[in-house]
Structures are given as structure tokens and as C-alpha cells.
Amino acid sequence: MKVFKFGGASVKDADSVSNVAKVLESQTFDKCLLVVSAMGKTTNALERVVEDYFQNVDYKIGVEEIKDFHIKIASGLFPEHHKVFAEIALFFDDIDAFLRRNKSPNYNFVYDQVVSCGELISSKILSEYLNQKGFANQWLDARDYIKTDNTSREGQVDWEATEALISTLGLSQSYVTQGFIGSDAHNFSVTLGREGSDYSAAIFAFCLNAETLTIWKDVPGVMTGDPRKFKEATLLSNISYEEAIEMAYYGASVIHPKTLQPLKQKNIPFFVKSFLEPEKAGTKVGSGSDNEYRESYILKENQILVRISTKNFSFIAEEHLSFIFSLLAKYKIKISLMQNSAISLALCLEDKYAHIDEFNRDLGKEFKTEIIPKVSLFTVRNADTNNTLKFYENKTVLLEQISKRTIQMVIQ
């Protein structure tokens, strides 16, 4: 069985959904499992609904706008009285019913119950459209197959339970399901982290012992840099799992960081291809002697630089580091780069959940801190160390770190 993943940009409107069918026709749609993201910017819109709900703003206006958006897409794909319109309405009725009855003050729990609906709706529309076009498939609710703990917005997969459930799927037919979502032991929705649909596809591929996994993007494949930021960026035709994992860790947005490990464990070839040019080869990630190690550039924006020092100029010892790391874990703040000296520690941080003020408040009880927001982490992989000056041109460098194959600098 082959696993395909289509992101939000590939199903952003009716024309895009119909293009998915063209892509599948070019790939021979048979014994496939399709993982699909929410349509266009639906996730962002549902996040605003949750914010409005907690701020006692009329969230129903946002829900209706999102519903109208999906009805418009469906109207461009189906005849007027197709059953999909009633099914779309039911999903939005569920959102409204949940928010009216909800008693939980837990923002992250409510987030997962509401935002997960984006993938459920998009996958239902795609599944019905493909059946209409002759691509026979069965719609699956991913929450019945991907089981997690109850860590809202960052669900940790229960691999044993998940593999047991997914292994019950018949391998002689095709399926359409959702990315980004699973469920806990009580069957409440749990999301797998922002942009987690790639990870969902890897979970299904791993558990199905898939022949291949292909992720369809609006770019030609994995490139040596984001072409919107680096004009000299070129396509990487073949890279190793290890190189892809490193690039994802450093912030290459084309691959979700958690995607690669399950594939590497079973040596499942992974392709990144363009849904705009499906006939082109794209990038293959896997084992092979033809893997490339070319100079690549990654710019990770919206980072925060924190400089920490002891109030009495004593050494930053192991117990200090333990306290700092415990706070980072508590507030779910990720370290992108770390550099320490005897009396100071510099951290380049990614604060997805806007907890930096609370983190800084707790740190201030024991340490002196300096916070520099809105910085970027610029990483050069496989750098030509004989010509490093070019990397510093027109940049204000606040922190740098150089290893054998990688140069990193925090810049303004």
C-alpha cells in the first residue's frame, strides 16, 4: 500500500480538490491511503473561533464564515442535493453543540475538540469527490486508529495501540483520512502539534508497512533553501533520512520534524513532490549511495533570544540548568540553539504557546535575564568553511555557533 498526504494548499478551493484527482490519476490510484489537511487557512480560522469563545466574543460568526467557505467549495464539486452538504452541516452543528455545552476551562482541551474538525470536514469532501470521480475509497476517522495520551495540542502516540488498530485495515482497498488528529483513551480528540499532518501520514505508513510515502506540496521538493527567501535555492533530488531529520530539526518547513523517524525505522522511501507538477520526480528521502550533501540554508523566524546569568556572578551549575530546563518543559518552550559559558547561558527559543512572559517571571526569581524578541535563527548545513564571510554579510549577529558541517547564527 502507498500513502499520500495532501496539505491545506492542495485542497484550498474547488479547483484544487479536482486537481487532487488529476494527481491521483497520474500516480495510478490503487491500494492507497490518503491523509488530508484542513482546507486552506481553516485551521487558523478555527483557532480564532476558540479565542473568541474564551474571550466571550460571538464565536458563532466565525463558525458560520467557515461553514460558508466549505459549502462554497462543495458547491463547485457536487450537484445541489448531494449528501455531502448535510454531512458538512452536521460537523458544524457538532462544533456549536460542543461549545454550548462545554464546561471545561482548559483552553488546550477545547482547542483540540474544535480545531480537529477542519480535517474531518476536508477529508469528507475529498473522499466523496473522489468516489464521485470513480476513485473508490472508504472514509476513515483517524481518531479511531491513532491513539494518544491526553496531552492536548501535543499528543504523544501510543504506538502499540495505534499499530494494532491500523493493522486491521484491509490492504486491498483505498482510504481517505485526516492528518493532525488522534484520540485519547476516552475518545476525546487530541491534536498532534501544529503542521502535524505529515506526522500522521508517517504513522499510517509505519503501521501499514507502506511501500512508499509521498507528501504533495506546492514546491518542487526539498530545496537547498526556501525559494521565497533564498534566490539561489535549488532542488535536492536525493537526501538521506539523517540529513532530512537534521534539516527539519533546524527549521526547514517543508518536512515536519517527527515525520522521518518512523519511516527510517522501516526504511520506507519518502518522496516530496509538487501537486502542481506531479510528473516531476521531486525529492527522494531514503537510503542510497546517491544521496546529496549540498550547502543548504534555513531561516527560522519569530524566535526569542534569552540571555541568563546568575545574580551573584556564580557559575551556572548543573542544578541551575536543571531548573531552567524544567521551566522550559513546563511552558512547552522549545530550544532552537543553546550556548553557555561559566556565568551565563544564551538560549534561542521557539515559543509556540506564548508563555515567554511566565517563563521570564519564574526565571527572574533566581537569575538576571535579558529578552530579545523577534530574532531569526539562520542555519547553513554542509557549509563551505573556506568561505564563511559571505554568510555574515548584511546581518547583525547576536549569537553564533559553528560545528564541522553546520553554521548557526541568531540575527536581527
Coordinates of C-alpha atoms in Angstrom, one line a residue:
M1 CA 0.0 0.0 0.0
K2 CA 1.1 3.6 -0.8
V3 CA 0.4 6.5 1.5
F4 CA -0.2 10.0 0.1
K5 CA -0.5 13.2 2.1
F6 CA -2.1 16.3 0.7
G7 CA -1.7 19.6 2.6
G8 CA -4.1 22.5 3.0
A9 CA -2.8 24.4 -0.1
S10 CA -3.7 21.3 -2.2
V11 CA -7.4 21.5 -1.2
K12 CA -7.8 25.2 -0.7
D13 CA -10.7 25.6 -3.2
A14 CA -12.8 23.5 -5.6
D15 CA -10.2 23.7 -8.4
S16 CA -7.6 22.4 -6.1
V17 CA -9.7 19.5 -4.9
S18 CA -10.3 18.5 -8.5
N19 CA -6.6 18.7 -9.1
V20 CA -6.0 16.1 -6.4
A21 CA -8.0 13.7 -8.6
K22 CA -5.7 14.5 -11.6
V23 CA -2.6 13.9 -9.4
L24 CA -4.0 10.5 -8.3
E25 CA -4.8 9.6 -11.9
S26 CA -1.1 10.3 -12.8
Q27 CA 0.0 8.1 -9.9
T28 CA -2.3 5.1 -10.5
F29 CA -4.8 5.3 -7.7
D30 CA -4.9 1.7 -6.3
K31 CA -4.4 0.4 -2.8
C32 CA -3.7 3.9 -1.4
L33 CA -4.3 5.7 1.8
L34 CA -4.7 9.5 1.6
V35 CA -4.1 11.7 4.5
V36 CA -5.5 15.3 4.1
S37 CA -5.1 18.5 6.0
A38 CA -7.8 21.2 6.6
M39 CA -8.7 23.3 3.6
G40 CA -6.7 26.4 3.0
K41 CA -6.5 28.5 6.2
T42 CA -9.3 26.7 8.0
T43 CA -7.1 25.8 11.0
N44 CA -6.2 29.5 11.6
A45 CA -9.9 30.4 11.3
L46 CA -10.9 27.7 13.8
E47 CA -8.2 28.9 16.2
R48 CA -9.8 32.3 16.1
V49 CA -13.2 30.7 17.0
V50 CA -11.6 29.2 20.1
E51 CA -10.1 32.5 21.0
D52 CA -13.4 34.3 20.6
Y53 CA -15.1 31.6 22.7
F54 CA -12.7 32.2 25.6
Q55 CA -12.9 36.0 25.3
N56 CA -16.7 35.9 25.4
V57 CA -16.9 37.2 21.8
D58 CA -19.6 35.9 19.5
Y59 CA -17.8 32.8 18.1
K60 CA -20.8 31.8 16.0
I61 CA -20.0 34.5 13.4
G62 CA -16.7 32.8 12.8
V63 CA -18.2 29.3 12.7
E64 CA -20.7 30.5 10.0
E65 CA -18.0 32.0 7.9
I66 CA -16.0 28.8 7.9
K67 CA -19.2 26.8 7.1
D68 CA -19.9 29.1 4.2
F69 CA -16.3 28.6 2.9
H70 CA -16.7 24.8 2.8
I71 CA -20.2 25.0 1.3
K72 CA -18.9 27.2 -1.5
I73 CA -16.1 24.6 -2.2
A74 CA -18.6 21.7 -2.2
S75 CA -20.9 23.7 -4.5
G76 CA -18.2 23.7 -7.1
L77 CA -17.7 20.0 -6.9
F78 CA -21.1 18.3 -6.3
P79 CA -24.7 18.5 -7.6
E80 CA -27.1 20.6 -5.5
H81 CA -28.7 17.8 -3.5
H82 CA -25.6 15.7 -2.8
K83 CA -25.5 14.1 0.7
V84 CA -22.2 15.8 1.4
F85 CA -23.9 19.1 2.2
A86 CA -25.9 17.5 5.0
E87 CA -22.7 15.9 6.4
I88 CA -20.9 19.3 6.3
A89 CA -23.7 20.9 8.2
L90 CA -23.5 18.1 10.9
F91 CA -19.8 18.8 11.5
F92 CA -20.6 22.5 12.2
D93 CA -23.6 21.5 14.3
D94 CA -21.2 19.4 16.4
I95 CA -18.8 22.4 16.9
D96 CA -21.7 24.6 18.1
A97 CA -23.1 21.9 20.3
F98 CA -19.8 21.3 21.9
L99 CA -19.1 24.9 22.7
R100 CA -22.6 25.5 24.0
R101 CA -22.3 22.5 26.4
N102 CA -18.6 22.7 27.3
K103 CA -17.8 23.2 31.0
S104 CA -14.0 22.8 30.7
P105 CA -11.9 25.9 31.3
N106 CA -8.9 24.1 29.7
Y107 CA -8.1 26.1 26.6
N108 CA -5.9 23.4 25.0
F109 CA -8.6 20.7 25.5
V110 CA -11.3 22.9 23.9
Y111 CA -8.8 23.8 21.1
D112 CA -8.4 20.1 20.2
Q113 CA -12.1 19.4 20.1
V114 CA -12.8 22.4 17.8
V115 CA -9.8 22.7 15.6
S116 CA -9.7 19.0 14.7
C117 CA -13.0 19.5 12.8
G118 CA -11.1 21.1 10.0
E119 CA -9.5 17.9 8.9
L120 CA -12.7 15.9 9.4
I121 CA -14.6 18.2 7.0
S122 CA -11.9 18.4 4.3
S123 CA -11.4 14.7 4.3
K124 CA -15.1 14.0 4.0
I125 CA -15.4 16.4 1.0
L126 CA -12.3 14.9 -0.7
S127 CA -13.5 11.3 -0.1
E128 CA -16.9 12.0 -1.6
Y129 CA -15.5 13.8 -4.6
L130 CA -13.0 11.0 -5.4
N131 CA -15.8 8.5 -5.1
Q132 CA -17.9 10.6 -7.5
K133 CA -14.9 10.7 -10.0
G134 CA -14.6 6.9 -9.9
F135 CA -11.7 6.7 -7.3
A136 CA -13.4 4.2 -5.0
N137 CA -12.4 4.8 -1.4
Q138 CA -13.6 4.4 2.2
W139 CA -13.6 7.4 4.6
L140 CA -11.9 6.8 7.9
D141 CA -12.0 8.7 11.2
A142 CA -8.3 8.9 12.1
R143 CA -9.3 9.2 15.8
D144 CA -10.4 5.5 15.6
Y145 CA -6.9 4.5 14.6
I146 CA -4.3 6.9 16.0
K147 CA -4.4 6.6 19.8
T148 CA -2.6 9.1 22.1
D149 CA -2.2 10.2 25.6
N150 CA -4.3 13.2 26.8
T151 CA -1.6 15.9 26.2
S152 CA -3.7 18.4 24.3
R153 CA -2.2 20.0 21.2
E154 CA 0.9 17.8 21.6
G155 CA -0.5 14.3 21.7
Q156 CA 2.1 11.5 22.3
V157 CA 1.3 8.5 20.2
D158 CA 0.5 5.1 21.9
W159 CA 2.3 3.1 19.2
E160 CA 1.2 -0.3 20.4
A161 CA -2.5 0.5 20.4
T162 CA -2.2 2.5 17.2
E163 CA -0.4 -0.2 15.3
A164 CA -2.9 -2.8 16.5
L165 CA -5.8 -0.7 15.2
I166 CA -4.3 0.3 11.9
S167 CA -3.2 -3.3 11.1
T168 CA -6.9 -4.2 11.0
L169 CA -7.3 -2.2 7.7
G170 CA -7.7 -4.2 4.6
L171 CA -4.8 -3.7 2.2
S172 CA -6.8 -4.4 -1.0
Q173 CA -8.8 -1.1 -1.0
S174 CA -8.2 2.6 -0.7
Y175 CA -8.9 5.1 2.1
V176 CA -9.2 8.8 2.8
T177 CA -8.5 10.0 6.4
Q178 CA -7.2 13.0 8.3
G179 CA -3.9 14.3 9.4
F180 CA -3.1 16.1 12.6
I181 CA -5.6 14.3 14.8
G182 CA -6.0 11.3 17.1
S183 CA -7.8 10.5 20.3
D184 CA -7.1 9.6 23.9
A185 CA -8.3 6.7 26.0
H186 CA -11.7 8.4 26.5
N187 CA -12.0 9.1 22.8
F188 CA -11.6 12.9 23.1
S189 CA -9.9 14.5 20.1
V190 CA -6.2 15.2 20.6
T191 CA -4.1 17.1 18.0
L192 CA -0.5 16.1 17.2
G193 CA 1.0 19.5 17.1
R194 CA 0.7 22.3 14.5
E195 CA 1.6 21.1 11.0
G196 CA 1.3 17.5 12.3
S197 CA -0.4 16.0 9.2
D198 CA 2.9 14.9 7.8
Y199 CA 3.5 13.0 11.0
S200 CA 0.0 11.4 10.7
A201 CA 0.9 10.1 7.3
A202 CA 4.2 8.7 8.6
I203 CA 2.3 6.9 11.4
F204 CA -0.1 5.3 8.9
A205 CA 2.9 4.4 6.6
F206 CA 4.8 2.8 9.5
C207 CA 1.8 0.8 10.8
L208 CA 0.8 -0.4 7.3
N209 CA 4.4 -1.3 6.3
A210 CA 3.8 1.0 3.3
E211 CA 5.6 0.7 0.0
T212 CA 6.2 4.5 -0.1
L213 CA 5.0 7.7 1.5
T214 CA 4.6 10.8 -0.8
I215 CA 3.8 14.2 0.6
W216 CA 2.4 16.6 -2.0
K217 CA 3.4 20.3 -1.7
D218 CA 3.2 23.5 -3.7
V219 CA 7.0 23.4 -4.1
P220 CA 9.1 21.1 -6.4
G221 CA 10.5 19.1 -3.4
V222 CA 13.1 19.6 -0.7
M223 CA 15.3 22.5 -1.8
T224 CA 18.6 24.0 -0.5
G225 CA 16.6 26.9 0.9
D226 CA 13.1 28.4 0.8
P227 CA 13.0 29.9 -2.7
R228 CA 11.0 32.9 -1.4
K229 CA 13.9 33.8 0.8
F230 CA 17.0 32.4 -1.0
K231 CA 17.0 33.1 -4.7
E232 CA 19.9 30.7 -5.3
A233 CA 17.9 27.7 -3.8
T234 CA 17.9 24.6 -6.0
L235 CA 16.2 21.2 -5.7
L236 CA 17.8 18.3 -3.8
S237 CA 17.0 15.1 -5.7
N238 CA 18.1 12.6 -3.1
I239 CA 18.9 13.0 0.6
S240 CA 19.4 10.7 3.5
Y241 CA 16.9 10.2 6.4
E242 CA 19.6 11.7 8.6
E243 CA 20.0 14.8 6.5
A244 CA 16.3 15.3 6.3
I245 CA 15.9 14.9 10.1
E246 CA 18.7 17.5 10.6
M247 CA 17.1 19.9 8.2
A248 CA 13.7 19.5 9.8
Y249 CA 15.2 20.0 13.3
Y250 CA 16.8 23.2 12.2
G251 CA 13.6 24.5 10.9
A252 CA 13.1 23.5 7.2
S253 CA 9.4 23.9 6.9
V254 CA 8.9 21.5 4.0
I255 CA 9.2 18.5 6.4
H256 CA 7.6 18.1 9.8
P257 CA 10.3 17.1 12.3
K258 CA 8.6 14.0 13.6
T259 CA 7.9 12.6 10.2
L260 CA 11.2 10.9 9.4
Q261 CA 11.9 8.7 12.4
P262 CA 9.0 6.2 11.8
L263 CA 10.0 5.9 8.1
K264 CA 13.6 5.4 8.8
Q265 CA 12.9 2.6 11.3
K266 CA 11.3 0.5 8.5
N267 CA 13.3 2.0 5.6
I268 CA 10.2 3.3 3.9
P269 CA 11.1 5.5 0.9
F270 CA 9.7 9.1 1.4
F271 CA 9.0 11.4 -1.5
V272 CA 8.3 15.2 -1.5
K273 CA 6.6 16.2 -4.8
S274 CA 4.7 19.0 -6.3
F275 CA 0.9 18.7 -6.8
L276 CA 1.3 21.4 -9.5
E277 CA 3.8 19.3 -11.5
P278 CA 3.1 15.7 -10.4
E279 CA 5.0 14.2 -13.3
K280 CA 8.3 15.6 -12.0
A281 CA 10.5 13.4 -9.7
G282 CA 10.7 15.7 -6.7
T283 CA 12.9 14.7 -3.8
K284 CA 13.5 11.2 -2.5
V285 CA 14.5 10.7 1.1
G286 CA 15.9 7.3 2.0
S287 CA 19.0 5.1 2.0
G288 CA 21.2 5.2 -1.0
S289 CA 24.7 5.9 -2.4
D290 CA 23.5 8.8 -4.5
N291 CA 22.4 11.0 -1.5
E292 CA 23.4 14.6 -1.8
Y293 CA 25.1 16.8 0.9
R294 CA 24.9 20.2 -0.7
E295 CA 25.1 23.6 1.1
S296 CA 21.6 24.4 2.4
Y297 CA 20.1 27.4 4.1
I298 CA 17.4 27.5 6.7
L299 CA 15.9 30.7 8.2
K300 CA 13.8 30.1 11.3
E301 CA 11.9 33.3 12.1
N302 CA 9.9 34.5 15.1
Q303 CA 12.5 33.3 17.6
I304 CA 13.4 34.8 21.0
L305 CA 16.9 35.2 22.4
V306 CA 17.1 34.9 26.2
R307 CA 20.4 35.7 28.0
I308 CA 20.5 34.3 31.5
S309 CA 23.1 34.9 34.2
T310 CA 23.3 34.4 38.0
K311 CA 22.6 37.4 40.2
N312 CA 25.8 36.8 42.3
F313 CA 28.1 36.0 39.3
S314 CA 28.5 32.4 40.5
F315 CA 28.9 29.6 37.9
I316 CA 25.8 28.3 36.1
A317 CA 26.0 24.8 37.5
E318 CA 24.1 21.6 36.9
E319 CA 21.3 22.5 39.4
H320 CA 20.8 25.8 37.6
L321 CA 20.5 24.1 34.2
S322 CA 18.1 21.6 35.7
F323 CA 15.8 24.4 37.0
I324 CA 15.9 26.3 33.7
F325 CA 15.1 23.2 31.6
S326 CA 12.3 22.2 33.9
L327 CA 10.7 25.6 33.3
L328 CA 11.1 25.2 29.5
A329 CA 9.4 21.9 29.7
K330 CA 6.6 23.3 31.9
Y331 CA 5.8 26.1 29.5
K332 CA 6.4 23.9 26.3
I333 CA 9.1 26.3 25.0
K334 CA 11.5 24.7 22.6
I335 CA 15.2 25.3 22.4
S336 CA 16.5 26.1 18.9
L337 CA 20.1 26.9 19.9
M338 CA 21.9 26.9 23.2
Q339 CA 25.3 28.3 24.2
N340 CA 26.7 28.5 27.7
S341 CA 29.7 30.0 29.5
A342 CA 30.8 29.9 33.2
I343 CA 28.4 32.6 34.3
S344 CA 25.8 32.9 31.5
L345 CA 23.5 30.9 29.3
A346 CA 22.1 32.1 26.0
L347 CA 19.0 30.4 24.6
C348 CA 17.4 30.9 21.2
L349 CA 13.8 29.8 21.8
E350 CA 10.6 29.0 19.9
D351 CA 7.5 30.0 22.0
K352 CA 4.6 28.4 20.2
Y353 CA 2.2 28.9 23.0
A354 CA 3.1 32.5 24.1
H355 CA 4.5 31.6 27.5
I356 CA 7.7 33.6 27.4
D357 CA 6.5 36.1 30.0
E358 CA 5.6 33.4 32.5
F359 CA 8.9 31.7 31.8
N360 CA 10.8 35.0 32.4
R361 CA 8.9 35.8 35.5
D362 CA 9.8 32.5 37.1
L363 CA 13.4 32.8 35.9
G364 CA 13.6 36.3 37.5
K365 CA 13.3 34.8 41.0
E366 CA 16.8 33.2 40.6
F367 CA 18.5 34.9 37.6
K368 CA 19.1 38.1 35.7
T369 CA 17.6 37.9 32.3
E370 CA 17.6 39.8 29.0
I371 CA 14.9 39.1 26.4
I372 CA 15.4 40.0 22.8
P373 CA 12.2 39.1 20.8
K374 CA 11.7 38.8 17.0
V375 CA 15.1 37.4 16.1
S376 CA 15.8 34.7 13.5
L377 CA 18.0 31.6 13.5
F378 CA 20.0 31.3 10.3
T379 CA 21.4 27.8 9.7
V380 CA 23.8 26.7 7.0
R381 CA 24.1 22.9 6.5
N382 CA 27.1 21.4 4.8
A383 CA 28.7 24.8 4.8
D384 CA 31.8 25.6 2.8
T385 CA 34.0 26.6 5.7
N386 CA 36.6 28.0 3.3
N387 CA 34.3 30.9 2.5
T388 CA 32.2 31.8 5.6
L389 CA 32.4 35.6 5.3
K390 CA 29.5 35.6 2.8
F391 CA 27.2 34.2 5.4
Y392 CA 27.7 37.3 7.6
E393 CA 27.0 39.9 5.0
N394 CA 24.3 42.5 5.9
K395 CA 23.5 40.7 9.2
T396 CA 23.5 41.8 12.8
V397 CA 24.8 38.7 14.6
L398 CA 23.8 38.3 18.2
L399 CA 25.0 34.8 18.8
E400 CA 26.8 32.2 16.6
Q401 CA 27.8 28.6 16.8
I402 CA 30.0 26.7 14.3
S403 CA 30.5 22.9 14.1
K404 CA 32.1 20.7 11.5
R405 CA 29.3 20.8 9.0
T406 CA 26.9 23.5 10.3
I407 CA 27.0 27.2 11.0
Q408 CA 24.3 28.8 13.0
M409 CA 23.7 32.4 14.0
V410 CA 21.0 34.3 15.7
I411 CA 20.4 37.5 13.8
Q412 CA 18.2 40.6 13.8

